[in-house]
Structure formats: C-alpha cells, structure tokens
Amino acid sequence: MTTAIHPSGPDAPTGIDAVFAARRPERRGPSAVWATFDRTGMTHDGSYGEIAPGTAPGVDTAYRIASCTKSFTATALLAQRDAGLVSLDAPISDFVPAFADVALPTADSPTPTLRMLLTMSAGFPTDDPWGDRQESLTDDELDALLRAGLSFDSVPGTTFAYSNLGFALVGRAIAAVAGRPYREVVESTILGPLGLEATGFEATVPAAGGIAIGHRRASDGGDALPFSGPGAFSPIGGLFSTVTDLTRWARWLGSAFDPEGRGDLDGILSRASRREMQQVQRFVPARAGHPGGYGFGLFVEHYPDHGTVVSHSGGYPGFSAHMRWQTATGLGAIGFENATYSKVSEPIGLALDGVMADRSDARVIVAPWPETTAARATVEAVVRGGDVPDGLFSDNVELDLPLDRRRTSWAAVVDSVGGWDDTGDATPADESTAPSHLVWRRRGTRGVVRFEIRLTPERPPRVQAVLVSAESPR
C-alpha cells in the first residue's frame, strides 16, 4: 500500500497523499509516513524521503511519538483507578513526597491532584520546549527540582495550561501505586496485551522498518540529533512507535464508541473509562479550530457536522507526530515526520477533514426517539385545531401558558404566513440536537411555520415544550 509521492501528471495523488505531496516542497524534514484507518484496520498508507541513504520509511518504521505518549500514561493511571488502587482526587504529594516542599501560589491553593495533572490544570506554566529536554532526569533530580520550588501561572484546579511537568508527576504516581517503574507498568499492562511489539521506550524497539533518526528542522534536512534516554520525564513523550502500532492504539481507544465492540480487549481499560478519556474534562480557551478541551491524555474537539474528533500531537527534538480520529465512525489518520516541531498535525488534520467531508456516513445525524417522531404528527394536529390527546403534554405545558392562549398565538402565526399551503411542496429537512428534540416546518402561502418540541425524561416521555413561529420561505 505504500505510496511514492508524484505531485503531478496522470497519476496525481488524491486525498491524504495529495496533502503530503503539496507539503513535500516545504522540506519540513528528511522523511514522512502516514496512514488512514477505520474501525477494521488501516485503509491506506504512504511515505516519502529516507531514514538512511537508500532506505525509505514505511508503516513499520519507528519514530518517536513524543506527547502521543500521554494517552498511554493516562490509560495506565485510569487502569489503576478502575482497579481501586488510587483515587484521581488524591493529592500528588501522597505519591511524590518531595512535592510537599513546593510553595503553592496562594494560601488557599489546593495541592494539585492526579485529576488536575491529567487534565493539565495543576497551575503550572506551559512548558514546551523546556519539558522536552528533561526526559533523562532521574527521580532524585526531579525531587530536587521540586524542592527548589515551582512557579505557578494560576491557582491549581482553575485553568488549562499544557504541562509536561504534570505528566511527569503522573508517571511518578503510577510507579508509586504499582511499586515498580512507570515504564514496566506501561509495557506489561498496555503494550504487551495489545500486541504493540514495535512500541517502547528505547531506540532498540524491534521495528521491522528500522528506526528513524531525528533531525533539527532545516531546509537542507538539518542536523541529526541524538536520542534522549528514558527517565523521570518519559511519561510525557518517551515512546517510540510505528504507524502500524499507533493505528492499532488509536483504533482500540476509539472502539469504545463502536456499538459492535470491535477492537475491544478486556483487562486493560473498560469501554466506559476509554470514553471518559475522550470527553472534555477541562475546557481549553482560545484553541484554534473547533471548540473543545482536554480529556485524559487526549484533546477533544467538537465539529458541527461530524461530532467529536479526538487527537494528540507529539513534538520532540527531532520528531513530530499526530494521531486523530472521529469517535462516531472510527475514521482516522496518523502521521510522523523526523524533524523538530515540523507540525505534522497540519496535514493530518486537513486529511481527516477531507475524509469526513467525502464520506456521507461521517456526518453525525441525531436520530429522534420513536416517541419524539410520533409526537410530531400529534402536536401538528393540535396546532391545526385538533383535540389534545390524554398524556401528550406534561403538566407544565398548561401551567406555563394555558392552551386557549397558545391556540390564539398559533392562529396568529398561521395567519402571518397566509394560511396553510398543503400542496405538497418540499420543506427543509427535520433537525434534532438530541433524541428528545425535534424541529420541523410546514409551508404557508407567504412563509413557513416552524415547529419545535422537547420531550421529558419520563417513561413514557411527554411533550414539555411546544414552540410555533413564523419564518420567511427558504
């Protein structure tokens, strides 16, 4: 499936290949590899460049995935939480005693909890690129850093700020709870059970396609950079992985939303906890693109037409990585480049947006309950002058506005559009923002009558809100 990029001619690339073909002249780095996937597996892959003279990269070439590692760290901690070994609301000082020496920013500041650290809201300043150079610190050196004091941007628990230090501390907590090193926990409880054999914390990972060497970004390819070794900051971004393995990882995370349960593997992390990871836990203000925030080790965005898209980027000395998928369908894309902060997130974001735009099944459509659909015809008949069947409306409807006054208002709306036009002309498509909600329209001779209903949480549900208004013809 590997694609050699040809930017023009009769075999010009399309889709994700075209995105990377347009990017290649920018010389972001010596090589790139990418893939798209769905719930069943990898659907397409491509690459360009070399990782060594005469050696092209591929989906089985290992690159550093940098901060994509944070999703593994979050998974390891949530697995401990699910096993009843730890509470996310425990203060970090319970696991890293040196943190007790840290002076907090205000007298009433809480000690950062594991939940605050997981959601980037412990109050620490954003620490890229400083944090990326701290991987090899020992635990003793991290303790010394803490005892020397920390600076805070905000009161812990109040504001999002991307923090590598926070995830380094999460790694220390994981080790303290398990009674063994963080890396061993990830290897034995995640990498092994999921069969991610070419993923690990050392440059010796057994990747069939070799190991890409990182480069300082420059137009001539840049200088080769040495690998940092594992240490106290490995939980922030220390993993090496391949597109093959990371695709499997992303599919496993995303399978929590698959009603058929494809990609599940018991004993690592429940579907409920994986869904929890992929929901906004902390709002991220002024984030470029779509509104959203940070979950547990993952970014979460909300698209108006495509619902939730989950992602994480990785930027490390010599490397750039990005993984991204739509929860509703499992459609996703992954890309690696071996140059410092080359922002491979840009082409991967464009590629997935294109995939979703091209796939009609990627458009998220909310299906109303059968009760909501049934109430539509009944409510419309009442608005047109029919009797109100028993049980149609909840008690608040009459209390909020008596039926006789509603009928007067409805008649005025119908009169404003010149009366009903039942000639059968098409009206705009129905709209639902939730199964209990429905908007539909009917034509008048000079305009459109808009109906909107909301149902109660009772069983069976009843109509709790009826809104009837006039619109100009569409």
XYZ file of C-alpha atoms in Angstrom:
474
model
C 0.000 0.000 0.000
C 2.970 2.339 0.379
C 2.722 5.346 -1.926
C 5.604 7.111 -3.616
C 4.506 10.710 -3.997
C 4.059 12.057 -7.501
C 2.782 15.651 -7.278
C 1.531 15.970 -10.863
C 0.686 14.044 -14.016
C -1.992 11.489 -14.868
C -1.388 9.577 -11.622
C -1.520 12.664 -9.403
C -2.201 11.692 -5.774
C -5.506 12.327 -4.104
C -6.710 12.517 -0.519
C -4.073 12.281 2.186
C -1.361 11.631 -0.409
C -2.212 14.908 -2.120
C -1.954 16.767 1.185
C 1.558 15.427 1.748
C 2.522 15.954 -1.892
C 1.685 19.644 -1.501
C 3.708 19.740 1.713
C 6.841 17.988 0.467
C 8.372 21.048 -1.298
C 8.387 22.811 2.072
C 11.131 20.388 3.172
C 9.836 20.086 6.684
C 12.050 17.085 7.353
C 14.008 14.197 5.812
C 11.051 11.801 5.777
C 7.370 11.372 6.471
C 4.996 8.435 6.793
C 1.227 8.487 7.155
C -1.887 6.351 7.119
C -5.652 6.474 7.273
C -7.737 3.919 9.128
C -11.239 2.904 10.123
C -12.653 0.536 12.725
C -11.496 -2.526 10.785
C -7.869 -1.506 10.262
C -5.509 0.582 8.179
C -7.094 1.676 4.897
C -4.216 3.468 3.148
C -0.621 4.465 3.794
C 2.117 6.478 2.145
C 5.578 7.874 2.729
C 8.425 9.851 1.232
C 12.084 10.567 1.926
C 14.731 8.404 3.533
C 15.621 7.417 7.087
C 19.100 6.410 5.907
C 20.792 6.501 2.491
C 18.774 4.230 0.245
C 16.272 3.319 2.974
C 12.709 4.594 2.678
C 10.383 4.772 5.678
C 7.177 2.817 5.954
C 4.387 1.968 8.342
C 6.714 -0.355 10.272
C 9.433 2.279 10.767
C 9.664 3.521 14.359
C 9.612 7.244 15.084
C 9.395 8.945 18.432
C 5.717 9.706 19.040
C 6.515 12.305 21.703
C 3.413 13.605 23.507
C 1.144 10.978 21.965
C 2.729 9.020 24.841
C 0.487 10.955 27.243
C -2.503 8.849 26.187
C -0.619 5.727 27.320
C 0.251 7.398 30.622
C -3.367 8.387 31.200
C -4.520 4.858 30.370
C -2.101 3.357 32.894
C -3.362 5.630 35.683
C -7.032 5.085 34.846
C -6.453 1.327 34.900
C -5.114 1.689 38.445
C -8.125 3.839 39.320
C -10.509 1.242 37.898
C -8.778 -1.464 39.937
C -9.493 0.533 43.103
C -5.821 1.226 43.762
C -5.929 5.006 43.594
C -8.294 7.982 43.544
C -7.908 10.651 40.888
C -8.693 13.225 43.575
C -5.712 12.261 45.715
C -3.023 14.982 46.029
C 0.235 14.334 44.201
C 2.119 14.725 47.479
C 0.680 11.345 48.523
C 2.853 9.722 45.840
C 5.734 12.183 45.426
C 6.675 13.292 48.954
C 9.064 15.951 47.631
C 6.046 17.883 46.350
C 5.127 18.685 49.949
C 8.027 21.178 49.907
C 6.525 23.113 46.967
C 5.145 26.516 47.982
C 1.707 26.912 46.400
C 0.753 30.203 44.716
C -1.825 31.326 47.310
C -2.655 30.488 50.899
C -5.895 28.784 49.837
C -4.465 26.843 46.871
C -5.141 23.109 46.935
C -2.283 20.723 46.361
C -2.584 19.554 42.735
C -4.466 16.268 42.473
C -3.961 13.472 39.971
C -7.093 14.672 38.173
C -5.660 18.192 37.843
C -2.399 16.786 36.495
C -4.190 14.526 33.982
C -6.265 17.458 32.723
C -3.418 19.991 32.536
C -4.933 22.171 35.239
C -2.413 21.952 38.082
C -1.492 25.621 37.690
C 1.945 25.088 36.151
C 3.080 27.252 33.204
C 3.048 25.786 29.715
C 6.484 24.200 29.441
C 7.187 23.435 25.796
C 10.013 23.259 24.789
C 11.703 23.073 28.222
C 9.937 19.868 29.184
C 11.006 18.072 26.012
C 14.635 18.290 27.123
C 14.070 16.828 30.589
C 13.329 13.200 29.693
C 16.523 11.712 31.116
C 16.185 13.311 34.565
C 16.342 10.798 37.379
C 13.692 10.616 40.077
C 16.169 12.155 42.516
C 16.796 15.048 40.135
C 13.061 15.597 39.736
C 12.715 15.621 43.522
C 15.482 18.209 43.733
C 13.686 20.344 41.152
C 10.511 20.210 43.236
C 12.270 21.037 46.491
C 13.897 24.050 44.852
C 10.406 25.415 44.212
C 7.992 25.781 41.295
C 6.414 28.735 39.552
C 2.650 28.797 39.022
C 0.616 30.574 36.370
C -2.674 30.043 38.188
C -4.308 28.545 41.256
C -4.326 24.748 40.879
C -7.594 23.393 39.523
C -8.748 26.587 37.791
C -7.142 26.912 34.339
C -5.810 24.760 31.494
C -2.131 25.089 30.618
C -0.279 22.385 28.720
C 2.153 20.867 31.208
C 4.817 18.231 30.655
C 5.857 18.523 34.298
C 2.335 17.497 35.268
C 2.522 14.259 33.282
C 5.997 13.503 34.626
C 4.401 13.629 38.075
C 1.576 11.357 36.902
C 4.229 8.855 35.860
C 5.773 9.003 39.320
C 2.345 8.378 40.862
C 1.781 5.354 38.604
C 5.114 3.908 39.743
C 4.354 4.579 43.407
C 0.960 2.872 43.201
C 2.336 -0.121 41.294
C 5.530 -0.465 43.336
C 7.582 -0.741 40.140
C 8.887 1.628 37.455
C 6.428 3.503 35.254
C 7.899 2.059 32.080
C 7.400 -1.503 33.298
C 3.755 -0.740 34.083
C 3.117 0.561 30.557
C 4.991 -2.323 28.941
C 3.262 -5.081 30.890
C -0.269 -3.698 31.171
C -0.662 -1.940 27.809
C 1.979 -2.708 25.182
C 2.107 -6.458 25.787
C -1.640 -7.169 25.970
C -2.356 -5.020 22.908
C 0.435 -6.645 20.904
C 2.253 -3.349 20.280
C 5.532 -5.139 19.733
C 7.297 -2.294 17.917
C 6.461 0.270 20.609
C 8.738 1.000 23.549
C 10.893 3.482 25.416
C 14.256 2.610 23.837
C 15.698 3.166 20.354
C 16.179 -0.607 20.249
C 12.481 -1.328 19.697
C 12.144 -4.221 17.223
C 10.644 -2.241 14.350
C 10.764 -4.172 11.083
C 11.159 -0.938 9.111
C 14.072 0.388 11.144
C 14.367 3.434 13.388
C 14.100 6.985 12.044
C 16.767 9.387 13.275
C 15.517 12.759 14.437
C 16.755 15.970 12.829
C 16.815 19.610 13.719
C 14.481 21.201 11.197
C 16.217 22.991 8.324
C 15.746 23.377 4.578
C 18.720 21.100 3.897
C 17.402 18.350 6.140
C 19.094 19.643 9.259
C 21.435 18.072 11.758
C 20.887 14.580 13.114
C 20.048 14.641 16.813
C 20.898 12.073 19.483
C 18.090 10.250 21.272
C 17.408 11.175 24.864
C 17.327 8.214 27.205
C 14.436 7.095 29.401
C 13.987 8.841 32.728
C 11.564 10.644 35.004
C 10.045 12.577 32.094
C 9.436 9.558 29.859
C 5.679 9.686 30.705
C 5.423 12.956 28.766
C 6.669 11.643 25.431
C 9.254 8.903 25.628
C 7.698 6.232 23.425
C 8.904 5.086 20.024
C 6.241 3.550 17.801
C 5.289 2.738 14.222
C 2.288 3.830 12.208
C 1.115 0.219 12.332
C 1.213 0.102 16.123
C -0.144 3.586 16.700
C -3.030 2.881 14.327
C -3.881 -0.148 16.424
C -3.667 2.002 19.574
C -5.939 4.698 18.157
C -8.434 2.105 16.930
C -8.502 0.489 20.356
C -9.178 3.820 22.066
C -11.840 4.708 19.506
C -13.500 1.280 19.716
C -15.074 2.393 22.994
C -17.643 4.202 20.823
C -18.239 1.290 18.441
C -21.661 -0.251 19.183
C -20.387 -3.569 17.825
C -17.407 -3.538 20.194
C -14.786 -4.114 17.508
C -11.244 -3.691 18.794
C -12.089 -4.349 22.433
C -9.675 -6.188 24.689
C -10.742 -6.942 28.234
C -8.357 -6.435 31.108
C -6.665 -3.195 30.038
C -9.229 -0.433 30.371
C -13.009 -0.536 30.229
C -15.015 0.998 27.416
C -16.513 3.446 29.932
C -13.079 4.651 31.036
C -11.876 4.982 27.454
C -14.934 7.089 26.664
C -14.118 9.163 29.751
C -10.645 9.821 28.338
C -12.220 11.116 25.136
C -14.586 13.631 26.706
C -13.759 17.215 27.632
C -12.592 17.266 31.231
C -11.089 20.751 31.076
C -12.119 23.484 28.650
C -9.263 24.882 26.562
C -9.805 28.607 25.877
C -8.807 30.187 22.571
C -7.872 26.870 20.971
C -7.504 27.146 17.216
C -10.053 25.223 15.193
C -13.172 23.784 16.781
C -14.338 24.283 20.365
C -13.296 21.648 22.834
C -10.789 20.907 25.526
C -8.582 18.303 27.138
C -9.747 14.902 28.276
C -7.371 12.492 29.979
C -4.214 12.469 27.837
C -6.145 13.459 24.707
C -7.520 16.594 23.069
C -11.224 16.633 22.222
C -12.826 18.853 19.556
C -16.464 19.201 18.550
C -17.272 19.625 14.845
C -20.731 20.961 13.948
C -21.338 18.276 11.308
C -19.063 15.448 12.403
C -19.337 15.394 16.168
C -16.359 14.574 18.357
C -12.830 14.329 16.962
C -10.101 13.140 19.328
C -6.411 13.776 18.815
C -2.968 14.343 20.240
C 0.163 15.801 18.732
C 3.729 14.968 19.594
C 6.638 17.362 19.242
C 10.077 16.293 20.431
C 13.658 17.155 19.498
C 13.904 15.649 16.032
C 10.316 14.431 15.676
C 6.703 15.360 15.023
C 3.711 13.023 15.349
C -0.055 13.317 15.236
C -2.959 10.888 15.667
C -6.577 11.831 15.070
C -9.955 10.070 14.777
C -13.694 10.662 14.665
C -15.449 8.848 17.507
C -18.736 8.331 15.648
C -17.211 6.325 12.797
C -13.663 5.410 13.809
C -12.270 7.152 10.727
C -8.801 8.452 11.486
C -5.351 9.443 10.286
C -1.814 9.276 11.682
C 1.412 10.894 10.530
C 5.089 11.050 11.530
C 7.968 13.283 10.441
C 11.535 13.175 11.740
C 12.217 16.883 12.202
C 11.847 19.055 15.271
C 8.361 20.538 15.644
C 7.576 20.211 11.934
C 3.849 20.189 12.813
C 2.717 17.086 11.008
C -0.609 17.787 12.736
C -1.379 20.250 9.934
C -1.534 17.763 7.024
C -3.139 15.073 9.183
C -5.864 17.492 10.271
C -6.514 18.503 6.679
C -6.542 14.876 5.572
C -9.091 13.727 8.149
C -11.283 16.751 7.470
C -11.225 15.734 3.809
C -12.052 12.109 4.567
C -15.022 13.121 6.712
C -16.255 15.610 4.103
C -16.117 12.907 1.400
C -17.957 10.278 3.437
C -21.693 10.736 3.840
C -21.682 8.334 6.782
C -19.264 10.615 8.646
C -21.931 13.271 9.055
C -23.362 12.871 12.540
C -27.149 12.838 12.423
C -29.087 12.686 15.684
C -31.978 10.248 15.416
C -35.076 11.258 17.414
C -36.774 8.756 19.684
C -39.760 6.961 18.151
C -41.849 8.818 20.762
C -40.471 12.134 19.507
C -41.318 11.271 15.918
C -44.813 10.106 16.941
C -45.401 13.332 18.896
C -44.640 15.376 15.801
C -47.818 14.438 13.947
C -49.946 14.721 17.077
C -48.599 18.157 18.029
C -49.067 19.434 14.492
C -52.684 18.246 14.517
C -53.275 20.079 17.810
C -51.753 23.279 16.423
C -54.083 22.969 13.434
C -57.072 22.881 15.811
C -57.363 19.253 16.865
C -58.078 17.956 20.347
C -55.250 17.266 22.803
C -54.946 13.517 23.461
C -54.533 12.431 27.062
C -50.865 12.143 28.068
C -49.494 14.213 25.178
C -48.369 17.211 27.218
C -46.626 17.267 30.590
C -48.281 19.291 33.353
C -46.007 22.292 32.902
C -47.358 22.996 29.384
C -50.707 24.234 30.660
C -49.095 25.921 33.673
C -46.547 27.767 31.531
C -49.173 29.060 29.063
C -52.828 27.914 29.037
C -53.935 26.086 25.919
C -56.505 28.709 24.886
C -53.807 31.383 24.821
C -51.494 29.051 22.923
C -54.191 28.470 20.304
C -54.598 32.229 19.876
C -50.833 32.607 19.370
C -50.698 29.690 16.931
C -53.557 31.107 14.882
C -51.719 34.426 14.613
C -48.613 32.627 13.338
C -50.611 30.756 10.697
C -52.375 33.966 9.649
C -48.994 35.751 9.295
C -47.901 33.233 6.651
C -51.186 33.432 4.762
C -52.642 30.158 5.996
C -51.533 26.605 5.333
C -50.219 25.564 1.919
C -50.789 21.808 1.680
C -49.844 21.441 -1.975
C -47.051 19.055 -1.086
C -44.089 21.298 -1.815
C -40.936 20.111 -0.040
C -39.953 21.694 3.265
C -36.455 21.818 4.797
C -35.160 18.674 6.475
C -36.045 17.964 10.089
C -33.478 18.856 12.761
C -32.652 17.201 16.086
C -29.995 18.173 18.593
C -30.913 15.247 20.856
C -33.238 12.219 20.604
C -35.780 14.090 22.747
C -35.798 17.152 20.461
C -37.268 17.808 17.010
C -37.693 20.778 14.681
C -39.784 20.585 11.506
C -41.534 23.013 9.180
C -44.728 23.350 7.146
C -45.336 25.808 4.316
C -47.811 28.641 4.346
C -48.764 30.657 1.294
C -46.413 33.524 2.263
C -43.928 31.889 4.614
C -43.062 28.855 6.710
C -44.370 27.676 10.087
C -41.607 26.299 12.289
C -42.461 23.701 14.958
C -40.150 22.715 17.797
C -40.817 20.212 20.577
C -38.859 18.797 23.519
C -39.837 15.684 25.452
C -39.490 14.942 29.164
C -37.147 12.386 30.769
C -40.176 10.362 31.983
C -41.040 6.851 30.771
C -43.023 7.173 28.595
C -41.876 10.716 27.723
C -44.346 13.534 27.211
C -44.069 16.832 25.340
C -42.788 19.503 27.732
C -42.181 22.374 25.287
C -44.030 23.433 22.128
C -42.739 26.378 20.115
C -44.524 27.551 16.953
C -43.163 30.507 14.972
C -43.171 32.063 11.507
C -40.169 32.115 9.168
C -39.518 33.576 5.770
C -39.620 30.990 2.968
C -36.341 29.121 2.477
